[in-house]
Short mmCIF file of C-alpha atoms and ligand atoms in Angstrom, two decimals:
data_model
loop_
_atom_site.label_atom_id
_atom_site.label_comp_id
_atom_site.label_asym_id
_atom_site.label_seq_id
_atom_site.Cartn_x
_atom_site.Cartn_y
_atom_site.Cartn_z
CA MET L 1 3.96 6.15 -15.46
CA ILE L 2 1.60 7.97 -17.64
CA ASP L 3 -1.43 6.08 -16.26
CA ALA L 4 -2.54 4.80 -12.84
CA VAL L 5 -5.41 2.58 -11.85
CA CYS L 6 -7.53 3.89 -9.10
CA THR L 7 -9.22 1.31 -7.13
CA TYR L 8 -11.35 3.54 -5.13
CA GLY L 9 -15.18 2.27 -4.24
CA GLY L 10 -13.98 -1.27 -5.27
CA GLU L 11 -13.88 -0.06 -8.84
CA ARG L 12 -10.92 0.02 -11.41
CA HIS L 13 -10.60 3.00 -13.39
CA THR L 14 -7.59 4.06 -15.39
CA PHE L 15 -6.61 7.78 -15.16
CA SER L 16 -4.10 9.38 -17.33
CA ILE L 17 -1.94 11.84 -15.35
CA LEU L 18 -3.68 14.63 -17.18
CA LYS L 19 -7.06 13.30 -16.32
CA PHE L 20 -6.06 12.94 -12.77
CA GLN L 21 -4.70 16.37 -12.20
CA ALA L 22 -7.55 17.95 -13.59
CA LEU L 23 -9.97 16.33 -11.07
CA PRO L 24 -11.28 18.56 -8.30
CA GLU L 25 -9.03 18.73 -5.22
CA THR L 26 -11.45 16.77 -3.10
CA ASP L 27 -11.61 13.87 -5.66
CA ILE L 28 -7.70 13.90 -5.84
CA GLU L 29 -7.41 13.67 -2.18
CA GLN L 30 -9.88 10.77 -1.87
CA PHE L 31 -8.53 8.92 -4.81
CA ARG L 32 -4.75 9.32 -4.30
CA GLN L 33 -4.49 6.59 -1.76
CA PHE L 34 -5.88 4.23 -4.19
CA LEU L 35 -3.91 4.37 -6.91
CA GLU L 36 -1.68 1.19 -8.25
CA CYS L 37 0.75 0.43 -11.27
CA PRO L 38 -1.44 -0.56 -14.01
CA GLU L 39 1.10 -3.40 -15.09
CA CYS L 40 2.62 -4.74 -12.03
CA LYS L 41 -0.48 -3.46 -9.51
CA GLY L 42 2.49 -2.11 -7.28
CA LYS L 43 0.76 0.54 -4.93
CA ALA L 44 1.46 3.88 -6.46
CA TYR L 45 1.70 7.85 -5.63
CA TYR L 46 0.27 10.96 -7.12
CA ARG L 47 2.73 13.92 -7.04
CA LYS L 48 1.00 17.12 -7.43
CA ARG L 49 2.98 19.84 -9.71
CA SER L 50 5.67 21.59 -7.83
CA SER L 51 6.08 25.27 -7.00
CA ASP L 52 8.83 25.56 -9.38
CA GLY L 53 7.05 24.12 -12.21
CA LYS L 54 7.89 20.32 -12.21
CA ALA L 55 5.07 18.58 -13.73
CA ALA L 56 2.70 16.37 -11.71
CA CYS L 57 3.10 12.51 -12.05
CA PHE L 58 2.39 9.19 -11.12
CA GLY L 59 4.93 6.72 -9.55
CA SER L 60 5.38 3.80 -7.52
CA ARG L 61 7.99 2.76 -5.16
CA TYR L 62 6.92 -0.92 -5.32
CA HIS L 63 7.34 -1.78 -9.04
CA ILE L 64 8.17 -5.75 -9.28
CA VAL L 65 11.27 -6.52 -10.96
CA GLY L 66 10.72 -6.51 -14.52
CA CYS L 67 7.81 -4.17 -14.62
CA ASP L 68 7.91 -2.02 -17.64
CA GLU L 69 6.52 1.10 -15.73
CA GLY L 70 9.37 0.85 -13.56
CA SER L 71 12.15 2.83 -15.31
CA PRO L 72 15.66 1.81 -13.83
CA SER L 73 17.20 4.61 -11.53
CA THR L 74 20.12 4.99 -9.61
CA GLN L 75 17.84 5.22 -6.56
CA ARG L 76 16.23 2.00 -7.46
CA GLU L 77 19.37 0.07 -8.27
CA ARG L 78 20.52 1.10 -4.64
CA GLU L 79 17.32 -0.06 -3.13
CA VAL L 80 17.68 -3.54 -4.63
CA SER L 81 21.42 -3.72 -4.07
CA HIS L 82 20.51 -2.85 -0.40
CA SER L 83 17.90 -5.57 -0.33
CA LEU L 84 20.45 -8.18 -1.40
CA GLU L 85 23.21 -6.89 1.19
CA VAL L 86 20.11 -7.34 3.81
CA ASN L 87 19.38 -10.60 2.69
CA GLN L 88 23.03 -11.77 3.00
CA ILE L 89 23.49 -10.17 6.66
CA ILE L 90 20.33 -11.90 7.61
CA ALA L 91 21.66 -15.37 6.28
CA GLY L 92 24.94 -14.69 8.53
CA ALA L 93 24.04 -12.76 11.53
CA ASP L 94 22.75 -14.11 14.87
CA VAL L 95 21.55 -10.46 15.71
CA ILE L 96 21.22 -7.31 13.69
CA SER L 97 21.63 -4.30 15.87
CA ILE L 98 19.74 -1.20 14.57
CA ASP L 99 22.20 1.97 14.47
CA PHE L 100 19.40 4.82 14.50
CA LEU L 101 22.59 7.52 13.92
CA LEU L 102 24.34 5.50 11.51
CA SER L 103 26.63 8.45 9.74
CA LYS L 104 25.54 7.57 6.30
CA SER L 105 21.75 9.15 6.64
CA ILE L 106 23.50 12.42 8.29
CA LYS L 107 26.24 12.37 5.88
CA LYS L 108 23.55 12.36 2.91
CA ALA L 109 21.70 15.10 4.56
CA LYS L 110 24.66 17.32 4.58
CA ASP L 111 25.74 16.34 0.95
CA LYS L 112 22.30 17.45 0.02
CA LEU L 113 22.91 20.89 1.52
CA SER L 114 24.76 22.28 -1.26
CA THR L 115 21.59 22.17 -3.45
CA TYR L 116 19.44 24.00 -1.34
CA ASN L 117 19.27 27.74 -0.06
CA LYS L 118 21.87 28.67 2.35
CA SER L 119 19.26 29.55 5.22
CA THR L 120 17.80 26.21 4.96
CA ALA L 121 21.57 24.84 4.85
CA GLU L 122 22.41 26.58 8.27
CA GLN L 123 19.39 25.27 9.95
CA THR L 124 20.09 21.83 8.82
CA THR L 125 23.81 21.80 9.81
CA ALA L 126 22.60 23.33 13.11
CA SER L 127 20.57 20.03 13.87
CA VAL L 128 23.27 17.63 12.16
CA LEU L 129 25.75 19.19 14.69
CA ASN L 130 23.79 19.42 17.65
CA PRO L 131 26.24 18.29 20.41
CA LYS L 132 23.01 16.30 21.87
CA VAL L 133 23.00 14.07 18.77
CA ASN L 134 26.36 12.10 19.65
CA PRO L 135 27.06 9.15 18.14
CA LYS L 136 25.75 5.93 20.26
CA PRO L 137 28.43 4.10 22.01
CA ASP L 138 29.34 0.98 20.05
CA ILE L 139 26.89 -1.45 20.80
CA SER L 140 28.50 -4.63 19.93
CA SER L 141 31.57 -4.00 21.75
CA ARG L 142 29.50 -3.14 24.83
CA ILE L 143 27.71 -6.69 24.51
CA ASP L 144 31.13 -8.44 24.26
CA ALA L 145 32.00 -6.46 27.31
CA GLU L 146 29.06 -8.12 29.24
CA GLU L 147 30.65 -11.52 28.03
CA LYS L 148 27.51 -12.59 25.97
CA PRO L 149 28.45 -15.69 23.84
CA LYS L 150 30.01 -14.76 20.66
CA SER L 151 27.18 -14.09 18.97
CA ASN L 152 27.48 -12.57 15.38
CA ILE L 153 26.20 -8.98 15.66
CA LYS L 154 25.85 -6.92 12.55
CA ARG L 155 24.94 -3.37 12.64
CA LEU L 156 22.50 -1.77 10.06
CA GLY L 157 20.99 1.78 9.59
CA LEU L 158 17.46 2.41 8.83
CA GLU L 159 17.94 3.41 5.26
CA LYS L 160 19.23 -0.23 4.33
CA ILE L 161 16.45 -1.49 6.24
CA LEU L 162 13.87 0.54 4.83
CA ASN L 163 14.97 0.07 1.35
CA SER L 164 15.22 -3.65 1.59
CA LEU L 165 11.62 -3.89 3.16
CA MET L 166 10.55 -1.99 0.11
CA ARG L 167 12.13 -4.07 -2.38
CA GLY L 168 10.89 -7.30 -0.61
CA SER L 169 13.90 -8.70 1.11
CA ASP L 170 13.56 -11.62 3.57
CA LEU L 171 13.53 -9.23 6.37
CA ALA L 172 9.99 -8.80 7.05
CA GLN L 173 9.41 -12.88 7.39
CA SER L 174 12.85 -13.54 9.07
CA SER L 175 13.27 -14.83 12.47
CA THR L 176 16.62 -13.16 12.91
CA LEU L 177 16.98 -11.20 16.31
CA ILE L 178 16.92 -7.43 15.87
CA GLU L 179 18.43 -5.49 18.67
CA LEU L 180 16.88 -1.86 19.19
CA ASP L 181 18.65 -0.91 22.50
CA VAL L 182 21.11 -3.00 24.34
CA GLY L 183 19.28 -6.05 25.68
CA TYR L 184 16.06 -5.34 23.71
CA THR L 185 15.77 -7.68 21.08
CA PHE L 186 12.67 -8.76 18.68
CA LYS L 187 12.26 -11.40 15.87
CA ALA L 188 12.27 -9.25 12.81
CA LYS L 189 8.93 -10.64 11.73
CA ASN L 190 7.41 -9.31 14.70
CA LEU L 191 9.22 -5.91 14.64
CA PHE L 192 8.92 -4.67 11.05
CA VAL L 193 5.13 -4.03 10.03
CA ASN L 194 4.13 -2.47 6.66
CA PHE L 195 1.18 0.33 7.15
CA ALA L 196 -1.37 -1.81 5.77
CA ASP L 197 -0.92 -4.73 8.35
CA ALA L 198 -1.00 -2.38 11.40
CA GLU L 199 -2.74 -3.59 14.10
CA PRO L 200 -3.93 -1.15 16.47
CA SER L 201 -4.35 -1.44 20.37
CA ASP L 202 -7.16 0.06 21.99
CA SER L 203 -5.09 3.10 23.63
CA VAL L 204 -1.82 4.10 23.22
CA LYS L 205 -0.71 2.98 26.57
CA GLN L 206 -1.41 -0.72 25.56
CA ALA L 207 0.10 -0.24 22.29
CA LYS L 208 3.55 -1.83 22.06
CA PRO L 209 6.42 -0.02 19.82
CA LYS L 210 7.05 -1.49 16.43
CA MET L 211 8.97 -0.40 13.26
CA TYR L 212 6.11 0.54 10.89
CA TRP L 213 7.05 1.04 6.89
CA GLY L 214 5.62 1.93 3.97
CA THR L 215 5.43 4.91 1.68
CA ILE L 216 3.78 8.26 1.90
CA SER L 217 0.78 9.49 -0.16
CA HIS L 218 0.36 12.91 1.17
CA LEU L 219 0.25 15.27 3.83
CA ASP L 220 -1.92 17.95 4.86
CA LYS L 221 -1.08 21.54 3.98
CA GLU L 222 0.49 22.36 7.66
CA LEU L 223 2.78 19.11 7.09
CA ASP L 224 1.02 17.92 10.51
CA TRP L 225 -0.16 14.45 9.12
CA LEU L 226 1.38 11.94 6.95
CA ASN L 227 -0.91 9.65 5.09
CA PRO L 228 0.47 6.35 3.75
CA SER L 229 -0.32 5.01 0.22
CA ASP L 230 -0.12 1.41 1.45
CA CYS L 231 -3.64 2.01 3.06
CA ASN L 232 -6.07 4.60 3.60
CA ASP L 233 -6.85 3.96 7.43
CA VAL L 234 -3.55 4.98 9.14
CA GLY L 235 -2.55 8.47 9.91
CA ILE L 236 0.95 9.56 11.35
CA PRO L 237 0.92 12.71 13.27
CA LEU L 238 4.22 14.61 12.92
CA SER L 239 3.34 17.79 14.48
CA LYS L 240 5.44 17.14 17.95
CA TYR L 241 8.67 16.53 15.81
CA LYS L 242 7.87 18.44 12.55
CA SER L 243 10.78 20.83 12.66
CA THR L 244 13.75 18.42 13.74
CA ILE L 245 12.50 15.84 11.16
CA LEU L 246 11.76 18.31 8.07
CA SER L 247 15.08 20.02 8.70
CA HIS L 248 17.13 16.83 9.08
CA PHE L 249 15.51 15.37 5.90
CA ASN L 250 15.55 18.93 4.13
CA ILE L 251 11.95 18.86 3.26
CA SER L 252 10.39 22.30 2.86
CA GLU L 253 7.07 21.45 0.82
CA PRO L 254 4.45 18.69 1.21
CA ARG L 255 5.40 17.64 -2.23
CA GLN L 256 8.86 16.28 -1.47
CA LEU L 257 7.24 13.70 0.84
CA GLU L 258 4.84 12.58 -1.87
CA GLY L 259 5.86 9.12 -2.77
CA ALA L 260 8.67 8.83 -0.36
CA GLY L 261 9.52 5.73 1.75
CA ILE L 262 9.39 5.92 5.31
CA ILE L 263 9.99 3.65 8.42
CA VAL L 264 9.19 5.07 11.80
CA PHE L 265 9.47 3.69 15.46
CA GLY L 266 6.11 3.92 17.14
CA LYS L 267 2.91 2.91 18.68
CA CYS L 268 -0.47 1.96 16.65
CA PHE L 269 -3.73 2.51 18.38
CA TRP L 270 -7.33 3.37 17.47
CA ASN L 271 -8.54 6.98 17.31
CA ALA L 272 -11.51 7.52 20.08
CA LYS L 273 -14.29 6.86 17.09
CA LYS L 274 -12.17 3.72 16.03
CA THR L 275 -12.37 4.82 12.56
CA ARG L 276 -8.54 5.51 11.95
CA LYS L 277 -5.41 3.95 13.10
CA ILE L 278 -2.94 6.40 14.64
CA ILE L 279 0.70 5.80 14.68
CA GLU L 280 2.49 7.86 17.42
CA LEU L 281 6.16 8.49 16.78
CA TRP L 282 8.65 7.37 19.66
CA ASN L 283 10.79 10.46 19.01
CA ALA L 284 12.49 12.29 16.28
CA GLU L 285 15.55 10.09 15.83
CA ARG L 286 13.97 6.77 14.90
CA ILE L 287 12.75 7.44 11.67
CA PHE L 288 14.16 7.21 8.18
CA ILE L 289 12.72 9.05 5.02
CA SER L 290 13.75 7.79 1.82
CA VAL L 291 12.91 10.95 -0.45
CA LEU L 292 12.53 10.58 -4.14
CA GLU L 293 15.62 11.51 -6.26
CA GLU L 294 14.66 13.51 -9.05
ZN1 ZN C 301 4.92 -1.33 -11.98
#
């Protein structure tokens, strides 16, 4: 995308990437959560120039099918195929069990190691191979052992779930039961919430955990807060789990997360002044980040 429409202050203003990147830092920070695709109005992001010289750019993870701005890429094709696959699973399964440690995400992190420097690679391998992170026992077989009626249980990892939500699969409106832990099931439509639709409780104690998803607009310099591009009143503190999450997804600078898709299990509540919704992460494992592949 060469241009993006900024809706800040209720006005529509088209910026070229050259104009936008020349704005004062404070304006950029203010405007970047109000960007959309000039053609399909999909929520868009701004990525600043990288330290190794990649140009600043606009983009969107939400282009509708057929939008000319959304140039086809293998990443987008994979997202669409995940969305179709999830739709098929919804149609056939009684229960979908979420596999938070599905080997694919871990394998992918391993594959990526080769492109990064060795010290980062060693750290990440250490976390991937951490003996504490054992694969969970097979949930479906355990349920069979408890003699539940022969319900049709499918397992899905967070990557496919996130991709399908971003690509508008039926999952967000589905009544299919989603099992998080053995015996804990929720209707999909009550579990998966886009950041823009997050309804905060008054306190963290009152909040029920849900799976919140969307895309990341930007982070603060210390990588302590994630700000979604889907809305501008939600903040996700990362600090507590920062090192685990960043090394697992191989992230070393904030720019890598600009425009990334994300799904987290967490609780949403108001901050003290009721000006901002906070989503507190449940732990460092129930999260998936779909970093942009360049
Ligand atoms: Zn578009």
